[in-house]
């Protein structure tokens, strides 16, 4: 039996520890034929992806590449500019071009807007409830991608842009649920935690966003490393720091933990109104979504990330991103 790395001394901590380790998280590599068929059916309800999605998955990591790609698609360019100039961003002055958007917001966040715009045709007939759910899911993913890039740059990650690209596609399963599953928008309500959302998904459909997202990534022909990143995305929630290295390849472990952290930051912004990184307490023992996270970072030899989260300079960089967006 695994010895818990996380100390669960209080009654509440013991309760959370049990709720996580005893939770049956459905995993893409262990689903049955019925679940696999259900995931495929959800994916088939979505229109074919915009070709730019494959380009985003493959790179577009420099301003020049991103601007050039959008220049070849005026409709997509217009949608990006419409979004960034909408009331949701409350910018002090209008963004007049993609180059202007990249200079002002950064490549990672603009890639998130491009990904959102690329799926705009899929949401034309959405209900207001679906549209609200999509906006939360998109915001969480865009923030997670920008955070992953910033974290990678400051933590010495060999390829921060690759980390950010993986985070950018973490909403694929949510997209499939919101558009293809009746009443799934309720799983994306304000204040919803990641554990509550996964429980609702599994109870309501027999699947979760990691399974649907990885299935959709495979259907879209996205790179295998993105498919695997999505499939593994929820493992740090329920696996103890002693268990996680046993179910992940060594070269996947660090990125999986970093991406999980980025996802929780994105969720905090989108679902719970986080506006200051200092309010994100990595040691909050009463929050199931991050219960194992600090120990995951320690056991995957990423203690520098823990220091960055409490570093005033790093916090200010992230907070400036949020204040620039006025979200």
XYZ file of C-alpha atoms in Angstrom:
327
model
C 0.000 0.000 0.000
C 1.275 3.470 -0.864
C 2.370 5.651 2.006
C 0.705 9.063 1.624
C 3.174 11.818 0.914
C 0.646 14.466 1.887
C 0.087 14.734 5.596
C -3.608 14.464 6.390
C -3.577 15.426 10.054
C -6.884 17.233 10.487
C -10.256 15.567 10.250
C -11.066 17.671 7.161
C -7.775 16.748 5.480
C -8.382 13.072 6.150
C -11.847 13.364 4.649
C -10.496 15.068 1.497
C -7.679 12.521 1.219
C -10.182 9.672 1.280
C -12.547 11.394 -1.147
C -9.744 11.789 -3.694
C -7.977 8.459 -3.373
C -11.257 6.534 -3.345
C -12.751 8.436 -6.275
C -12.975 6.334 -9.424
C -11.561 8.628 -12.080
C -12.336 7.203 -15.515
C -9.158 7.042 -17.602
C -8.991 6.982 -21.408
C -6.746 3.915 -21.518
C -9.135 1.844 -19.372
C -12.612 2.647 -20.673
C -14.856 -0.064 -22.075
C -16.273 -0.275 -25.593
C -19.519 1.424 -24.619
C -17.712 4.402 -23.117
C -15.418 4.653 -26.139
C -18.417 4.607 -28.469
C -20.149 7.283 -26.401
C -17.060 9.516 -26.565
C -16.864 9.049 -30.319
C -20.550 9.914 -30.693
C -20.025 13.178 -28.837
C -17.099 14.040 -31.108
C -19.119 13.280 -34.231
C -21.725 15.840 -33.226
C -19.163 18.605 -33.704
C -18.401 20.082 -37.130
C -15.006 19.434 -38.663
C -12.330 21.622 -37.082
C -11.075 24.794 -38.665
C -7.701 24.013 -40.344
C -6.049 26.606 -38.108
C -6.532 24.274 -35.117
C -3.973 21.858 -36.536
C -1.584 24.756 -37.150
C -2.019 25.931 -33.547
C -1.280 22.423 -32.302
C 1.846 22.279 -34.426
C 3.282 25.616 -33.367
C 2.621 29.234 -34.420
C 4.866 30.147 -31.516
C 6.286 33.380 -32.919
C 4.425 36.626 -33.640
C 5.440 36.378 -37.294
C 3.981 32.880 -37.727
C 0.759 33.780 -35.956
C 0.219 37.022 -37.865
C 0.999 35.367 -41.202
C -1.469 32.541 -40.561
C -4.267 34.905 -39.662
C -3.502 37.135 -42.620
C -4.506 34.238 -44.872
C -7.933 34.016 -43.189
C -9.700 37.416 -43.081
C -12.804 35.926 -41.480
C -10.816 34.481 -38.592
C -8.898 37.735 -38.226
C -12.137 39.676 -37.991
C -13.502 37.320 -35.348
C -10.341 37.650 -33.227
C -10.427 41.444 -33.421
C -14.155 41.497 -32.656
C -13.578 39.364 -29.570
C -10.639 41.303 -28.229
C -12.445 44.618 -28.742
C -15.644 43.382 -27.094
C -16.938 44.656 -23.787
C -15.610 41.524 -22.078
C -12.052 42.845 -22.348
C -12.763 46.514 -21.541
C -9.531 47.681 -23.175
C -8.711 51.366 -22.818
C -8.062 51.693 -26.557
C -9.171 49.508 -29.483
C -6.935 46.798 -30.941
C -6.580 47.597 -34.621
C -4.702 44.563 -35.979
C -3.501 41.093 -35.109
C 0.038 42.443 -34.760
C -1.298 45.037 -32.318
C -3.084 42.269 -30.364
C 0.081 40.155 -30.206
C 2.165 43.124 -29.036
C -0.404 44.045 -26.393
C -1.569 40.643 -25.145
C 1.247 38.269 -26.085
C 1.415 35.272 -28.420
C 0.002 32.725 -25.964
C -3.157 34.637 -25.179
C -3.802 35.572 -28.807
C -3.437 31.889 -29.726
C -6.195 31.248 -27.221
C -8.385 33.838 -28.929
C -7.632 32.281 -32.316
C -8.624 28.857 -31.011
C -11.855 30.324 -29.678
C -12.567 32.119 -32.950
C -11.848 28.955 -34.921
C -14.751 27.235 -33.200
C -17.144 30.171 -33.529
C -19.106 28.489 -36.330
C -19.816 25.583 -33.998
C -21.539 27.869 -31.486
C -23.829 29.958 -33.674
C -26.940 28.048 -32.624
C -26.024 27.774 -28.939
C -28.419 28.691 -26.166
C -27.434 31.528 -23.861
C -26.633 28.990 -21.137
C -24.327 27.084 -23.480
C -22.622 30.277 -24.592
C -21.969 31.306 -20.987
C -20.503 27.878 -20.230
C -18.284 28.078 -23.312
C -17.027 31.509 -22.307
C -15.971 30.190 -18.895
C -14.280 27.139 -20.402
C -12.487 29.281 -22.995
C -11.377 31.848 -20.423
C -10.010 29.137 -18.154
C -8.046 27.589 -21.011
C -6.719 30.885 -22.368
C -5.501 31.935 -18.921
C -4.012 28.471 -18.324
C -2.111 28.659 -21.611
C -0.755 32.138 -20.889
C 0.176 31.099 -17.344
C 1.893 27.934 -18.613
C 3.984 30.011 -21.013
C 4.924 32.533 -18.306
C 5.707 29.760 -15.841
C 7.788 27.872 -18.388
C 9.837 30.950 -19.205
C 10.552 31.712 -15.547
C 11.102 28.120 -14.398
C 13.606 27.227 -17.113
C 11.338 24.880 -19.045
C 13.109 23.822 -22.274
C 10.064 24.646 -24.462
C 7.575 27.011 -22.770
C 5.615 27.475 -25.984
C 4.988 23.719 -26.243
C 3.713 23.695 -22.665
C 1.406 26.603 -23.484
C 0.129 24.879 -26.640
C -0.803 21.752 -24.703
C -2.712 23.864 -22.174
C -4.474 25.610 -25.056
C -6.250 22.399 -26.086
C -7.378 21.332 -22.635
C -10.903 22.631 -23.280
C -11.608 20.221 -26.156
C -13.512 17.818 -23.921
C -15.483 20.677 -22.413
C -16.345 21.863 -25.908
C -17.631 18.408 -26.758
C -19.763 18.218 -23.619
C -21.235 21.715 -23.816
C -22.188 21.386 -27.476
C -23.095 17.710 -27.547
C -24.508 16.760 -24.144
C -27.920 18.047 -23.092
C -27.816 20.215 -19.955
C -24.015 19.865 -19.673
C -23.787 23.644 -19.328
C -24.760 23.174 -15.667
C -21.377 21.507 -15.084
C -19.690 24.839 -15.892
C -21.561 27.071 -13.476
C -19.829 29.839 -11.554
C -18.058 28.460 -8.487
C -17.860 24.896 -9.839
C -14.696 23.073 -8.713
C -12.769 20.670 -10.911
C -13.705 17.699 -8.715
C -17.401 18.594 -8.756
C -17.265 19.063 -12.526
C -15.654 15.672 -13.149
C -18.100 13.952 -10.807
C -21.021 15.557 -12.667
C -19.562 14.543 -16.030
C -19.045 10.921 -15.013
C -22.439 10.652 -13.344
C -24.229 12.335 -16.227
C -22.494 10.725 -19.193
C -20.179 7.959 -17.981
C -17.254 10.015 -19.322
C -15.140 13.004 -18.362
C -13.514 15.872 -20.241
C -10.115 14.156 -20.343
C -11.591 11.176 -22.192
C -13.745 13.243 -24.548
C -10.939 15.724 -25.196
C -8.328 13.097 -26.015
C -10.828 11.327 -28.286
C -11.553 14.582 -30.073
C -7.831 15.361 -30.398
C -7.309 11.980 -32.057
C -10.303 12.522 -34.358
C -8.933 15.904 -35.381
C -5.505 14.451 -36.100
C -3.722 16.587 -33.514
C -0.204 15.569 -32.424
C -0.045 12.514 -30.183
C 1.685 14.423 -27.380
C -1.315 16.771 -27.157
C -3.723 13.835 -27.138
C -1.769 12.196 -24.304
C -1.496 15.471 -22.367
C -5.280 15.822 -22.435
C -5.806 12.161 -21.499
C -3.484 12.547 -18.473
C -4.736 15.982 -17.465
C -6.762 14.935 -14.402
C -4.416 12.327 -12.937
C -2.758 14.771 -10.472
C -6.172 15.338 -8.913
C -6.601 11.817 -7.555
C -3.191 10.144 -7.697
C -0.959 10.571 -4.667
C 2.599 11.819 -5.247
C 3.747 8.245 -4.691
C 1.347 6.878 -7.315
C 1.652 9.449 -10.098
C 5.205 8.502 -11.223
C 4.023 4.901 -11.577
C 1.307 5.730 -14.101
C 3.180 8.319 -16.166
C 6.294 8.072 -18.249
C 9.233 9.957 -16.792
C 9.248 12.514 -19.609
C 5.520 13.208 -19.083
C 5.472 13.585 -15.323
C 6.807 17.133 -14.970
C 4.683 18.606 -17.740
C 1.558 16.858 -16.474
C 2.001 18.470 -13.057
C 2.760 21.896 -14.548
C -0.242 21.701 -16.862
C -2.482 20.641 -13.997
C -1.296 23.679 -12.022
C -1.964 25.951 -15.001
C -5.443 24.473 -15.339
C -6.264 25.190 -11.710
C -5.086 28.788 -12.093
C -7.264 29.148 -15.188
C -10.246 27.685 -13.346
C -9.741 30.034 -10.419
C -9.896 33.001 -12.771
C -12.858 31.767 -14.792
C -15.013 30.157 -12.105
C -14.067 31.912 -8.886
C -12.906 35.356 -9.930
C -9.196 35.165 -9.054
C -7.560 38.514 -9.862
C -4.387 38.349 -7.749
C -2.038 35.360 -7.790
C -1.206 35.971 -4.123
C -4.733 34.704 -3.358
C -3.880 31.289 -4.797
C -2.755 29.297 -1.772
C -0.926 26.153 -2.808
C -1.162 24.887 0.768
C -4.921 25.273 1.153
C -5.614 21.861 2.650
C -9.386 22.330 2.398
C -9.423 22.464 -1.413
C -9.601 19.045 -3.100
C -8.473 20.357 -6.497
C -5.002 21.272 -5.229
C -4.737 18.912 -2.274
C -1.807 16.928 -3.701
C -0.376 19.669 -5.916
C 2.466 20.984 -3.760
C 3.706 17.458 -3.097
C 3.430 16.632 -6.808
C 5.682 19.601 -7.547
C 8.156 18.527 -4.864
C 8.340 14.883 -5.890
C 8.693 15.788 -9.580
C 11.703 17.973 -8.693
C 9.973 21.284 -9.418
C 10.431 23.161 -6.157
C 11.374 26.273 -8.136
C 7.755 26.488 -9.272
C 6.634 26.594 -5.640
C 9.018 29.490 -5.030
C 7.767 31.320 -8.117
C 4.170 31.148 -6.929
C 5.171 33.121 -3.832
C 7.577 35.429 -5.673
C 6.328 39.013 -5.848
C 7.884 39.660 -9.247
C 6.314 36.581 -10.830
C 2.956 37.325 -9.251
C 3.060 40.860 -10.594
C 3.772 39.621 -14.125
C 0.720 37.374 -14.033
C -1.443 40.007 -12.368
C -0.525 42.502 -15.082
C -1.776 40.046 -17.662
C -5.132 39.845 -15.892
C -5.380 43.597 -15.386
C -4.518 44.228 -19.040
C -7.451 42.066 -20.003
C -9.650 43.767 -17.383
C -11.404 40.484 -16.698
